[in-house]
XYZ file of C-alpha atoms in Angstrom:
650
model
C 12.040 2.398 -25.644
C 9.644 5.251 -25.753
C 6.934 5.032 -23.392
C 3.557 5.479 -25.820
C 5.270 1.824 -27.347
C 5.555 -0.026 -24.004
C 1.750 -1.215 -23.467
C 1.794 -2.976 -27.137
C 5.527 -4.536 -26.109
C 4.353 -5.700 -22.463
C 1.239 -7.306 -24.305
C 3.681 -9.098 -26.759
C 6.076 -10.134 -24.118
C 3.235 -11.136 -22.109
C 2.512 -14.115 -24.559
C 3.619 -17.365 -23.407
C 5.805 -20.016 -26.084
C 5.917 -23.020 -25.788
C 6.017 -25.353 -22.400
C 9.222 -27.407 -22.045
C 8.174 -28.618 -18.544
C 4.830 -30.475 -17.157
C 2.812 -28.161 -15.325
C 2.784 -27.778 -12.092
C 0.327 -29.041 -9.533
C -2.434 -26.969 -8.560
C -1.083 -24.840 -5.335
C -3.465 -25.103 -2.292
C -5.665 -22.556 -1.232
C -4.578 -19.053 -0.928
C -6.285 -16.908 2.463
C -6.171 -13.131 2.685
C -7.923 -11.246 5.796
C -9.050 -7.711 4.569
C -12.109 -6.558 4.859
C -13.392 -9.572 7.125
C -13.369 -11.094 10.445
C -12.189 -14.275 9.080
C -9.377 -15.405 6.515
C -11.224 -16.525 3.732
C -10.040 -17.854 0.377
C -9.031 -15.640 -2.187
C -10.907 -17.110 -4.687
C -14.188 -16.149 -2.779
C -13.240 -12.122 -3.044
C -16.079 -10.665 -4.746
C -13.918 -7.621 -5.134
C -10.600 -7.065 -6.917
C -7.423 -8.445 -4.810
C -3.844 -8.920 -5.102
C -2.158 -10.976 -2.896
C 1.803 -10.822 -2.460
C 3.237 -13.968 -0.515
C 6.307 -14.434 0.825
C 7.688 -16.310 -2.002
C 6.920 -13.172 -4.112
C 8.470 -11.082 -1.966
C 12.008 -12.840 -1.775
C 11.881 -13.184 -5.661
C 11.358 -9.369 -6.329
C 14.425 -8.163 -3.924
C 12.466 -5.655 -2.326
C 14.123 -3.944 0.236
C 10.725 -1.885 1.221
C 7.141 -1.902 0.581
C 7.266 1.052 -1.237
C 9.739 -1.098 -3.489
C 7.479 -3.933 -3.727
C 3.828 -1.982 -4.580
C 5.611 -0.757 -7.672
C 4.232 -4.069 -10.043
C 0.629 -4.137 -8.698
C -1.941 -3.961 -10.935
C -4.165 -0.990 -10.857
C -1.419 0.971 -8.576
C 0.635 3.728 -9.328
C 3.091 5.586 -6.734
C 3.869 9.050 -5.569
C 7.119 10.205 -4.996
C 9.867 12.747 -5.326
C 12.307 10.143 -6.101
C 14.146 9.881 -2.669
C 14.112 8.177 0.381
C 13.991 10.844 2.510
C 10.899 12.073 0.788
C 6.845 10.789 0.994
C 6.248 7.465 -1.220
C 2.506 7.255 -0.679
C 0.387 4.638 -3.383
C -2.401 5.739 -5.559
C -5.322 3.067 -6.226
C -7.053 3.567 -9.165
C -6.342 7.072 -9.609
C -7.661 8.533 -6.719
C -5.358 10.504 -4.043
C -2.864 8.870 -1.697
C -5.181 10.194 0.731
C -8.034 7.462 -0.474
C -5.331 4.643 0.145
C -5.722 3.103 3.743
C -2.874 1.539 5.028
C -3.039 -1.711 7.516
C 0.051 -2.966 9.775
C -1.570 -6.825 11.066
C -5.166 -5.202 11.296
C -3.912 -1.309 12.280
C -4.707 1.301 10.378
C -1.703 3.839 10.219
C -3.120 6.649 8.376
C -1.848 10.682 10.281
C -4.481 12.676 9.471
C -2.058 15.885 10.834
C -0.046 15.710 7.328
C -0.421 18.521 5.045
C -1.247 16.503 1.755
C -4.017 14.686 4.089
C -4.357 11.267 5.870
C -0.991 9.014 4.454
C 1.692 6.671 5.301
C 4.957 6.789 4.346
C 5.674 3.488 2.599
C 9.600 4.314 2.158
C 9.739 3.235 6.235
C 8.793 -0.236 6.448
C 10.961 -2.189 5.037
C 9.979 -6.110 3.832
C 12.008 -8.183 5.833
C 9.477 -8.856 8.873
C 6.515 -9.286 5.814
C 4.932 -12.447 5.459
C 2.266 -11.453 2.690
C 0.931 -7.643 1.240
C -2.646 -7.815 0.159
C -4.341 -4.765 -2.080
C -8.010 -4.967 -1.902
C -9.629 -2.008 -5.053
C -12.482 -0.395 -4.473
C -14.772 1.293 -1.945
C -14.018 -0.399 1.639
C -15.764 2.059 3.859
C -18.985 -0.931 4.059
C -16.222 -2.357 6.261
C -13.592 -0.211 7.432
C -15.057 2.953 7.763
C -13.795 6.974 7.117
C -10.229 6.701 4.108
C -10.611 3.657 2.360
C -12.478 5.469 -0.750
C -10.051 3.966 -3.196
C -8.757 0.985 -1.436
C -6.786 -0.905 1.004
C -3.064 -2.207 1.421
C -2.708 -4.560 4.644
C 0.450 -5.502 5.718
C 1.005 -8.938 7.136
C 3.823 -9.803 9.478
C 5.401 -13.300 9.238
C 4.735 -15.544 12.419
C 6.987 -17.642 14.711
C 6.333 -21.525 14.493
C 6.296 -24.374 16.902
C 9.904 -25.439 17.666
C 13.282 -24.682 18.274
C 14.092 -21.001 18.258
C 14.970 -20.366 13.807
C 16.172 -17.464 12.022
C 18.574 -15.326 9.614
C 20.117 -12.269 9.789
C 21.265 -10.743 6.542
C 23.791 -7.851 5.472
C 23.367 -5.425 2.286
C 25.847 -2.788 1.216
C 25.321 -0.975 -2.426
C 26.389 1.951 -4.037
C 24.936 5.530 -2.437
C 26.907 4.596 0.783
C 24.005 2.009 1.495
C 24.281 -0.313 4.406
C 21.698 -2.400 5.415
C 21.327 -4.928 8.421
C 18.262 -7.035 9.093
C 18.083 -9.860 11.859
C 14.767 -12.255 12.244
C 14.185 -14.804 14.716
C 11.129 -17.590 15.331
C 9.898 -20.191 17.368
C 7.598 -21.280 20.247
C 5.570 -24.353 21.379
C 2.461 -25.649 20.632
C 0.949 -22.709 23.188
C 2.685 -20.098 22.366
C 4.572 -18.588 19.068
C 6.864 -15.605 18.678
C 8.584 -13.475 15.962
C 11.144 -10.519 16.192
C 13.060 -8.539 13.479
C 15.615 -5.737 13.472
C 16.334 -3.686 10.747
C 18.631 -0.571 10.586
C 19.949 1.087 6.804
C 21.078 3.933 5.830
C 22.059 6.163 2.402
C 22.819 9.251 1.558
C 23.591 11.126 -2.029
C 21.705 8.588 -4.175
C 20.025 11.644 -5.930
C 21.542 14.864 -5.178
C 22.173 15.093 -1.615
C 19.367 13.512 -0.222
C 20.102 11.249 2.521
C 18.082 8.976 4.496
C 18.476 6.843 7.824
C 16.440 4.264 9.938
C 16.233 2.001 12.856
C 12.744 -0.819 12.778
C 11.605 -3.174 15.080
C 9.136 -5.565 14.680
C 7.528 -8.406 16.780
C 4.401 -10.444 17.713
C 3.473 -12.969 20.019
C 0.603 -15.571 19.397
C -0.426 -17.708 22.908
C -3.486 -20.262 22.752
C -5.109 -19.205 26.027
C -7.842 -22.232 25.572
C -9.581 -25.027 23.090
C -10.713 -22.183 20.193
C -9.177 -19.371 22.091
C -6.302 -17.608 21.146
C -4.429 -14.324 21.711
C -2.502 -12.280 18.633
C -0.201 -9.500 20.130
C 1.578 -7.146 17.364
C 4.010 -4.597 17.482
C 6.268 -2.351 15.715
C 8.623 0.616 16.555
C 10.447 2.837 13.940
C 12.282 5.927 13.758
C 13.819 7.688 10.703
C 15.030 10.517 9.863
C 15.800 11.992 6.032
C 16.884 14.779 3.930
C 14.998 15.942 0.879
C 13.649 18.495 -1.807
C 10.107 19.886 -1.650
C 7.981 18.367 -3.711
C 7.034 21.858 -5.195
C 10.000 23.119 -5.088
C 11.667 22.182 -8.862
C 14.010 19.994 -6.817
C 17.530 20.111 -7.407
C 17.639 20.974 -10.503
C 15.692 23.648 -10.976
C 15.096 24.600 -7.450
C 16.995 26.808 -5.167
C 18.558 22.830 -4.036
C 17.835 23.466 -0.304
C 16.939 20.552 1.872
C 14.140 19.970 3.839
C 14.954 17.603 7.153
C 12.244 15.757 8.851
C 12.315 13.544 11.841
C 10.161 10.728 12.332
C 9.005 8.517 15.343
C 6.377 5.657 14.761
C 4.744 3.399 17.079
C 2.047 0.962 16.693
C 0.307 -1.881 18.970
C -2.179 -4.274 18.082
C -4.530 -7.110 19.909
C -6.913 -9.770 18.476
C -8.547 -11.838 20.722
C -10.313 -14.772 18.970
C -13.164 -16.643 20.185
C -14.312 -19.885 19.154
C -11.831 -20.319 16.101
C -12.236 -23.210 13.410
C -16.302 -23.025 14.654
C -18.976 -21.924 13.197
C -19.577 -19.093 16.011
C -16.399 -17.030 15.743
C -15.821 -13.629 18.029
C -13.206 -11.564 17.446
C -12.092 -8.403 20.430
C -9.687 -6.145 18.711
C -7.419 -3.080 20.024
C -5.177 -0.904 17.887
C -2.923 1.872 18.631
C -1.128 3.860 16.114
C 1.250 6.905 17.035
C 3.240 9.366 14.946
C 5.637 12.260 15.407
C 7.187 13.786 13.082
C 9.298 17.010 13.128
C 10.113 19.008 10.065
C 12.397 22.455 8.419
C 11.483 23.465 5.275
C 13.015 25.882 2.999
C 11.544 28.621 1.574
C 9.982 28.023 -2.464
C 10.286 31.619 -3.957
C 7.972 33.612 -4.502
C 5.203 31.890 -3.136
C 6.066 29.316 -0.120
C 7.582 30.880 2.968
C 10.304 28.705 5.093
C 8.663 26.687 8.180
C 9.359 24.511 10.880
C 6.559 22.280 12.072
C 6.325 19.687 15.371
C 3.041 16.975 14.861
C 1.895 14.257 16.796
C -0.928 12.256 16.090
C -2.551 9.208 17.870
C -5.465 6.818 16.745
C -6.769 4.273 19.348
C -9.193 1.666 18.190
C -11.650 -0.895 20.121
C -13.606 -3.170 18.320
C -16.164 -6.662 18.533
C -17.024 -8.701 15.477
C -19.297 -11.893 15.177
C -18.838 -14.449 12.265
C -21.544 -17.227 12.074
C -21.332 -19.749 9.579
C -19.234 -23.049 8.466
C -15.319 -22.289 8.850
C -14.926 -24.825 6.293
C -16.984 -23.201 3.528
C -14.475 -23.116 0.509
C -16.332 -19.764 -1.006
C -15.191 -20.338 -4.533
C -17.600 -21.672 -6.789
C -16.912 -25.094 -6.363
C -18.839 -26.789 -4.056
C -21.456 -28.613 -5.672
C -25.500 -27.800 -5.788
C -25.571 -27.254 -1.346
C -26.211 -23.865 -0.266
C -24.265 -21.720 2.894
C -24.526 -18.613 4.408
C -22.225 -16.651 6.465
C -23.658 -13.517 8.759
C -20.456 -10.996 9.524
C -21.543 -8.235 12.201
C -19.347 -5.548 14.354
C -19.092 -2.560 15.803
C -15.681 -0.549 16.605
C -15.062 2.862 18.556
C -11.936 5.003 16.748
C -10.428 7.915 18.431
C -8.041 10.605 16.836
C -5.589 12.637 18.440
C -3.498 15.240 16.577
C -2.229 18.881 17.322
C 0.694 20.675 15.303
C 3.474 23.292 16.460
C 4.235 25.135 13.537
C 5.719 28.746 12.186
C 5.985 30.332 8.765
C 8.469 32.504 8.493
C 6.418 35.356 6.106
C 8.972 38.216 5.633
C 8.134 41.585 8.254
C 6.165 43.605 5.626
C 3.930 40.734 5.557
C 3.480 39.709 9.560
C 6.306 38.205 9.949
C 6.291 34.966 12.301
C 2.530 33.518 11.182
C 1.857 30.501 14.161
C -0.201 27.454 12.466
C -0.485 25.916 15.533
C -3.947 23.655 15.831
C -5.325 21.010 18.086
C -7.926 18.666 17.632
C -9.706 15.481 18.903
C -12.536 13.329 16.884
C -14.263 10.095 18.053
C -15.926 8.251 15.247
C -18.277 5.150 16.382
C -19.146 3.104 13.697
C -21.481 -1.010 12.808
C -21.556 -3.269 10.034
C -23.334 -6.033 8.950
C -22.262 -7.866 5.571
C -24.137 -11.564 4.793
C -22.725 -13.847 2.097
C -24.768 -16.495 0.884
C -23.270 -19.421 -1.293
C -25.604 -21.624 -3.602
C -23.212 -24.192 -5.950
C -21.388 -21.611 -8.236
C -22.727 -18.809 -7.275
C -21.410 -16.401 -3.954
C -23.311 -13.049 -3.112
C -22.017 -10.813 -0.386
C -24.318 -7.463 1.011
C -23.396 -5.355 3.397
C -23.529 -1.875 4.686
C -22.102 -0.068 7.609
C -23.445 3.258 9.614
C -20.770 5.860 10.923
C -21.345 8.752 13.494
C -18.657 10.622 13.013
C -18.013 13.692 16.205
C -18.660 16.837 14.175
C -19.859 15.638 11.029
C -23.182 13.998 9.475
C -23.616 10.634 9.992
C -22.241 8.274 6.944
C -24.228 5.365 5.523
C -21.755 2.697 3.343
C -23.442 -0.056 1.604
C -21.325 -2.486 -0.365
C -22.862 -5.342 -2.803
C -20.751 -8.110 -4.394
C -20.927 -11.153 -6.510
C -18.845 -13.968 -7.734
C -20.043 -16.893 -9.752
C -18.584 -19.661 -12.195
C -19.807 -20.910 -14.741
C -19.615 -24.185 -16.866
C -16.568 -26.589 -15.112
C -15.286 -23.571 -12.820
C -11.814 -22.408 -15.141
C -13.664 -19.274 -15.275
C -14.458 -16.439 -12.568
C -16.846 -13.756 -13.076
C -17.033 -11.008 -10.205
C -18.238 -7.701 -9.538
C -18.806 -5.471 -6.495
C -20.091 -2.121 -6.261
C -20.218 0.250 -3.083
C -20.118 4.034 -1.378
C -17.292 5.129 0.693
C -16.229 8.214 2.545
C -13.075 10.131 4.233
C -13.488 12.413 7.180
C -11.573 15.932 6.508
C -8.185 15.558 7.720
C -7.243 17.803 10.550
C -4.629 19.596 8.460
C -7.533 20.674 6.429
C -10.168 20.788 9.493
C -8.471 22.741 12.266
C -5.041 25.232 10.835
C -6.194 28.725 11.468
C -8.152 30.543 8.850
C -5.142 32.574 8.172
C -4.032 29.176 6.566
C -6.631 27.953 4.820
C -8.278 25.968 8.043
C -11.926 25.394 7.415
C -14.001 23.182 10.471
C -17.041 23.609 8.365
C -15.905 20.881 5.808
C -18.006 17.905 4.800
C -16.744 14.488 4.496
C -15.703 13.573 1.340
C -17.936 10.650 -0.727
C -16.852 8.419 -3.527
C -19.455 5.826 -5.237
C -17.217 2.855 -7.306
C -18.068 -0.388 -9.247
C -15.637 -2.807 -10.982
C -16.394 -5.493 -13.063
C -14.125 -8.715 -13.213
C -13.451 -11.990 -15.535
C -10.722 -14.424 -14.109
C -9.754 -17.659 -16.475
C -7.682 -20.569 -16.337
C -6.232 -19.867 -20.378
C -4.259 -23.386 -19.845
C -5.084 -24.835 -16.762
C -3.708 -23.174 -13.478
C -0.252 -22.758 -14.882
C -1.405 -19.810 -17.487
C -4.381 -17.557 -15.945
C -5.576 -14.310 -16.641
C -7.869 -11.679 -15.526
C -9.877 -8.777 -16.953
C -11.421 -6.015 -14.394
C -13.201 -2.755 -15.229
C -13.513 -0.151 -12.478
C -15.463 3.448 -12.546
C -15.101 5.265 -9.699
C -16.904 8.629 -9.005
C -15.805 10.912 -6.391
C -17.566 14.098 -4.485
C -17.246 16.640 -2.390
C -13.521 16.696 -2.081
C -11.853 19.244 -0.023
C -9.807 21.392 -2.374
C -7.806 24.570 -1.922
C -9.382 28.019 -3.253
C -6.843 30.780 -3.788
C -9.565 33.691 -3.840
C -11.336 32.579 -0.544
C -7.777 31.360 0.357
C -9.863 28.998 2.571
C -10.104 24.654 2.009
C -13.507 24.419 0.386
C -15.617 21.013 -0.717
C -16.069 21.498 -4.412
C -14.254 19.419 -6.417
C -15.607 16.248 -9.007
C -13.137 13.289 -10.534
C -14.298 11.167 -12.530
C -11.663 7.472 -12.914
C -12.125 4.552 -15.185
C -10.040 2.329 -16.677
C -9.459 -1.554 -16.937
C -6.841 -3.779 -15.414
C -5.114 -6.655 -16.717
C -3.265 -9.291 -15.368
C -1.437 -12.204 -16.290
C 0.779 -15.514 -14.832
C 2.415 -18.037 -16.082
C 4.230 -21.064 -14.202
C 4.607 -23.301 -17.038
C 6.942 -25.680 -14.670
C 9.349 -25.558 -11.588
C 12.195 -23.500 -13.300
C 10.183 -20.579 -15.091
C 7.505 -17.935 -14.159
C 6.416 -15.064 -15.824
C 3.862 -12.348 -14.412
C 2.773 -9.229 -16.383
C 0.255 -6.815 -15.470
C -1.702 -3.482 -17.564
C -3.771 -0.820 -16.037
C -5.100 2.168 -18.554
C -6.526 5.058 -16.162
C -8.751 8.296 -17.247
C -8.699 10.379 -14.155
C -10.396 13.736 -14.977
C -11.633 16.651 -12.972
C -15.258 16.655 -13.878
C -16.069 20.086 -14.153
C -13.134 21.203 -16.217
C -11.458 17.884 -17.756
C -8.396 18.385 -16.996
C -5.928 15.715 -15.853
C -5.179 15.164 -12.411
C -1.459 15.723 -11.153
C 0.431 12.335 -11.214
C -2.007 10.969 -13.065
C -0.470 8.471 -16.055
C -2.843 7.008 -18.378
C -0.667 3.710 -18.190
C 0.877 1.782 -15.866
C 2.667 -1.829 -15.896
C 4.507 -4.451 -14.957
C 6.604 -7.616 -15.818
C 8.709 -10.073 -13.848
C 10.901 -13.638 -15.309
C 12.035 -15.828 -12.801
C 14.357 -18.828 -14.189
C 15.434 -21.036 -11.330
C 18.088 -23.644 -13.128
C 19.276 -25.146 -9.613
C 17.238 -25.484 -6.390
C 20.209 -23.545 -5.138
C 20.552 -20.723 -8.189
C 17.840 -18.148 -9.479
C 17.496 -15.228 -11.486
C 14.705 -12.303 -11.733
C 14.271 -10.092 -14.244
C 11.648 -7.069 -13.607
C 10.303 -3.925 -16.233
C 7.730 -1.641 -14.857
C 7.056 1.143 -17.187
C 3.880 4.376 -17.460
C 3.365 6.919 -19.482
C 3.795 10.348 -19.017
C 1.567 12.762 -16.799
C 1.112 16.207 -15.533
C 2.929 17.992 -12.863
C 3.539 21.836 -11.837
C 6.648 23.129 -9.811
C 6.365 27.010 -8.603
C 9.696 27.909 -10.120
C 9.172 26.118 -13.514
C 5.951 27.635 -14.287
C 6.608 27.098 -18.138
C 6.440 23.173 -17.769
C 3.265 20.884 -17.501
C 4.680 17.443 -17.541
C 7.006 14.508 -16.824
C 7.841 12.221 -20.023
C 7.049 8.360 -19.352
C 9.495 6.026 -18.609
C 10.361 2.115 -18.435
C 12.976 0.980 -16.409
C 14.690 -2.514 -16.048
C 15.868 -4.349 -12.903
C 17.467 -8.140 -11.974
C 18.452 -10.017 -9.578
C 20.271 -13.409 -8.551
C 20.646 -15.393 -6.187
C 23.113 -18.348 -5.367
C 22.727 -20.607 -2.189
C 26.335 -21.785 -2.179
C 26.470 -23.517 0.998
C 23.477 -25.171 3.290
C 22.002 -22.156 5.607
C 23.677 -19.250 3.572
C 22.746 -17.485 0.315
C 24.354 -14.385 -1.476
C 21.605 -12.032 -3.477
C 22.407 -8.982 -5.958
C 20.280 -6.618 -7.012
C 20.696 -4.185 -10.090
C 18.184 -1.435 -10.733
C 17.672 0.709 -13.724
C 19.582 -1.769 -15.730
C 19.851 0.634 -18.871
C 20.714 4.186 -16.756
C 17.841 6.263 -18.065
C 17.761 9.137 -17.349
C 14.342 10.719 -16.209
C 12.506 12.824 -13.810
C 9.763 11.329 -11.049
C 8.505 15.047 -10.710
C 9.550 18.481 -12.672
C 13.024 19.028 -11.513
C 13.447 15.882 -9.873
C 15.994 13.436 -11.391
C 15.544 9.447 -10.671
C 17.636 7.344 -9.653
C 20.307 5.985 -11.754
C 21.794 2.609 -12.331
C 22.730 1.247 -9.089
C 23.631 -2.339 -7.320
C 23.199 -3.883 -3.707
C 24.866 -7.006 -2.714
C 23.807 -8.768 -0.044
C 24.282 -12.293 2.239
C 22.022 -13.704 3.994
C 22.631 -16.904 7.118
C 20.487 -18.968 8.813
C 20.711 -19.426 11.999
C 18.717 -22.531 14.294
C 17.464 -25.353 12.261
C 16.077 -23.826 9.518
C 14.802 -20.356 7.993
C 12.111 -18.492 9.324
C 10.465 -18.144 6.250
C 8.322 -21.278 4.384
């Protein structure tokens, strides 16, 4: 199916028939905990969230989250296609850059990567996930310096009180893939614990990429006290992977040299709460985040030289927040004519380590050896204030937060945001509107001038509003939701070839609309079908943005016959967008693409389930960048035991 068709054909398939089972009860209320010091109901968010619960996650057969971000609304990923490589997520068409990424309350952004401050979503993998929640829009009001565009926070699933429960679960699959994942959970009523292994590995699934890696994950809650309790998080990773360039023209229309790259990961989190299920909560945090990576890259002829780099970069964090108001405040509309308010304060203290060992390998007419090496330290103290005040059907949150960044002018985020039903509450109507910023990365901060390096650069500003409609079409078993965004963006750091120097110049301009739609007409079916359109523009010129497709969607079926059988059947399609590769300097553009995917799964005996998974369904053939071929139609079979009393997961 060509691409330019597949927006009118999700919109079709999108439309429910007819019901052939009751609907189902109305599920209980859903908590996320971005962007505030307590969980608070989802239907309360003033701005636009996605929320992806366990449940969710086991349906979709997502091995990683990288996997899993592909169907969310209003989020597109970059990639060259291979495991080895950089999958980093795009919100709303800004850079991956704008896109902060949260491990239990961590931030695990490395501000010493070339392409600026990312994560690498193709190393965590899903097992240890309880829920993935993707919160649009300017977060800075909150967060502070990267979250321009957004926010994805990663939640870890949590031991219970009880005997010691848990799985373990073996994948193989075509591409030499071998997977093995362990999870176990339990506790008392003081004190609650949950560990999980992972280890895979895969090599040749395009060209002769490869990719390896060994995760652990852990936390440890203990209830020190009446309304005191202690959250201890954890995670250790290393990976290592082999992979094209992404300007390279790949493998097939590169020189098909490898780069290698080397990766060790460490982060460490603490939340000490204060007075939970009160009205006075206090929350002490601590957060550690460390990354090395080490890296050989080929040559791209005529204009990259060959390089070898060594990075390490550390972020500590230390911060207080204060909550005052009713815990049991349901935030969504419904509460009748009484009135509440909630006062959110904080302040945190964020420190940033990073220095880089690296060589370009210029040939002797030019230098020779040209050292890149660069070290640098930034401290960044930062408050907040938000209030949200709740009168019947109507919620409205302000907020602002000052940052005093080492080095840089002081940063002023203000955030405003509004929810409100109307008539008998089926209905949702939300917007939010707010300023965000990102400090320079120290790529782009501290390399030597003979690189581009540039300590004189200015933090870069983005100013964003969205406008939402939520509606129950048929009750809570059909809803849908409407959003609008505009985001505007300022002084970002781009690359000028004549002062061959990082300067702040650059304007984009982003709109677009998001749509969203589920269905659970009954216990045995479930459909869920998203649309975003995007207009990301360079606002001086008007030319596209790299990566950049106009559209972007979704669809998932889930038909559950037995309790003990299921089937899934996933699309996710976009349309083309623009691209450049130094040796393919005659091509502008990768064609769009849809691709099909399915899985079952068969629970043929009590504690033990088998799962398959079948991607690209139809073998298309297509490229993720110029040069660089997708993956082709592949399977993974896997089986899963349970071992203790019963699974870890709900």
């Amino acid at each position: 199916m060509k691409a330019r068709g597949w927006p009118v054909w999700l919109l079709l398939m999108a439309t429910p028939g007819p019901a052939e089972e009751p609907a189902a009860p109305e599920p209980p209320a859903i908590f996320f905990a971005t962007a505030t010091v307590r969980e608070r109901p989802v239907a309360s968010a003033t701005g636009s969230l996605t929320l992806l619960d366990r449940r969710t996650i086991e349906e979709s057969g997502a091995q990683t989250v990288a996997e899993l971000l592909a169907f969310v609304p209003g989020m597109s990923l970059t990639t060259n296609g291979t495991r080895g490589g950089l999958t980093t997520a795009q919100i709303r068409g800004g850079d991956p850059n704008f896109t902060l990424v949260l491990l239990d309350g961590v931030p695990l952004n490395d501000g010493t990567y070339q392409v600026g401050e990312i994560f690498n979503l193709e190393a965590l993998p899903t097992a240890a996930i309880e829920r993935v929640e993707i919160l649009r829009g300017p977060l800075s009001a909150f967060y502070g310096s990267t979250g321009l565009a957004g926010a994805i926070h990663i939640v870890t699933r949590r031991g219970e009180s009880g005997a010691p429960r848990g799985e373990i679960e073996a994948t193989a699959g075509d591409a030499s893939l071998r997977a093995l994942r362990g999870a176990l959970g339990g506790g008392s009523d003081k004190a609650r614990y949950f560990l999980s292994l992972a280890g895979e590995s895969e090599e040749e699934r395009v060209a002769r990429e490869s990719f390896e890696l060994a995760n652990v994950q852990g936390n440890l809650e203990l209830d020190l006290a009446a309304r005191v309790r202690l959250r201890l998080t954890g995670r250790a990773a290393a990976w290592e992977g082999d992979d094209y360039p992404e300007a390279s023209g790949g493998p097939e229309l590169g020189s098909g040299e490898l780069r290698r790259a080397d990766n060790d990961e460490a982060s460490l989190g603490m939340e000490l709460l204060l007075g939970e299920s009160s009205g006075r909560l206090q929350k002490l945090s601590a957060a550690l985040y460390r990354h090395r990576l080490e890296r050989t890259s080929p040559a791209i002829f005529p204009l990259v030289p060959a390089s070898t780099e060594r990075t390490r970069f550390t972020r500590t964090r230390l911060g207080w927040a204060l909550s005052l108001g009713h815990p049991g405040a349901r935030g969504d509309g419904a509460n009748g004519p009484g009135s509440r308010l909630r006062l959110s304060l904080g302040a945190d203290l964020q420190r940033e380590e990073g220095d880089n060992d690296s060589v370009l390998f210029l040939p002797p007419f030019l230098g020779g050896e040209l050292p890149g090496d660069y070290a640098l330290e930034r401290t960044t103290p930062g408050a907040w204030l938000e209030m949200a005040a709740e009168r019947g059907r109507l919620l409205i949150e302000l907020g602002g937060r000052l940052d005093l960044p080492e080095g840089a002018s002081s940063q002023f985020s203000p955030r405003v945001g509004l929810s409100y039903r109307p008539g008998g509450g089926a209905t949702r109507l939300r917007a939010s509107a707010g300023r965000a910023f990102k400090l320079p990365s120290f790529f782009a901060l501290a390399s030597p001038p003979a690189l581009g390096g540039n300590p004189d650069l200015r933090p870069e500003v983005m100013l964003g509003v969205d406008v939402g409609v939520e509606r129950e079409l048929a009750g809570p078993a059909l809803t849908g939701s409407v959003t609008l965004f505009s985001n505007r963006y300022r002084e970002l750091v781009d690359f000028d070839f004549d002062l061959f120097s990082s300067v702040n110049r650059s304007k984009v301009e982003a709109r677009g609309v998001e749509l969203d739609l589920g269905w659970r007409p009954g216990a045995r079916w479930s459909l869920a079908a998203n649309l975003t359109w995007q207009d990301v523009q360079d606002a001086d010129t008007g030319a596209r943005l790299r990566q950049r497709p106009h559209w972007v969607g979704g669809l998932r079926l889930a038909w559950r016959p037995r309790p003990a059988l299921s089937f899934h059947l996933d699309g996710r399609g976009l349309s083309s967008y623009r691209d450049e590769q130094i040796p393919v300097p005659g091509r502008r553009s990768v064609a769009g693409r849809t691709l099909w995917g399915a899985r079952g799964s068969w629970s043929f005996a009590p504690g033990y389930r088998l799962e398959v998974r079948l991607d690209n369904l139809l073998d298309e053939r297509y490229e993720t960048l110029i040069g660089f071929p997708g993956a082709g139609r592949s399977a993974r079979l896997g089986l899963r035991a349970r071992l203790g009393g019963g699974p870890v997961e709900p």
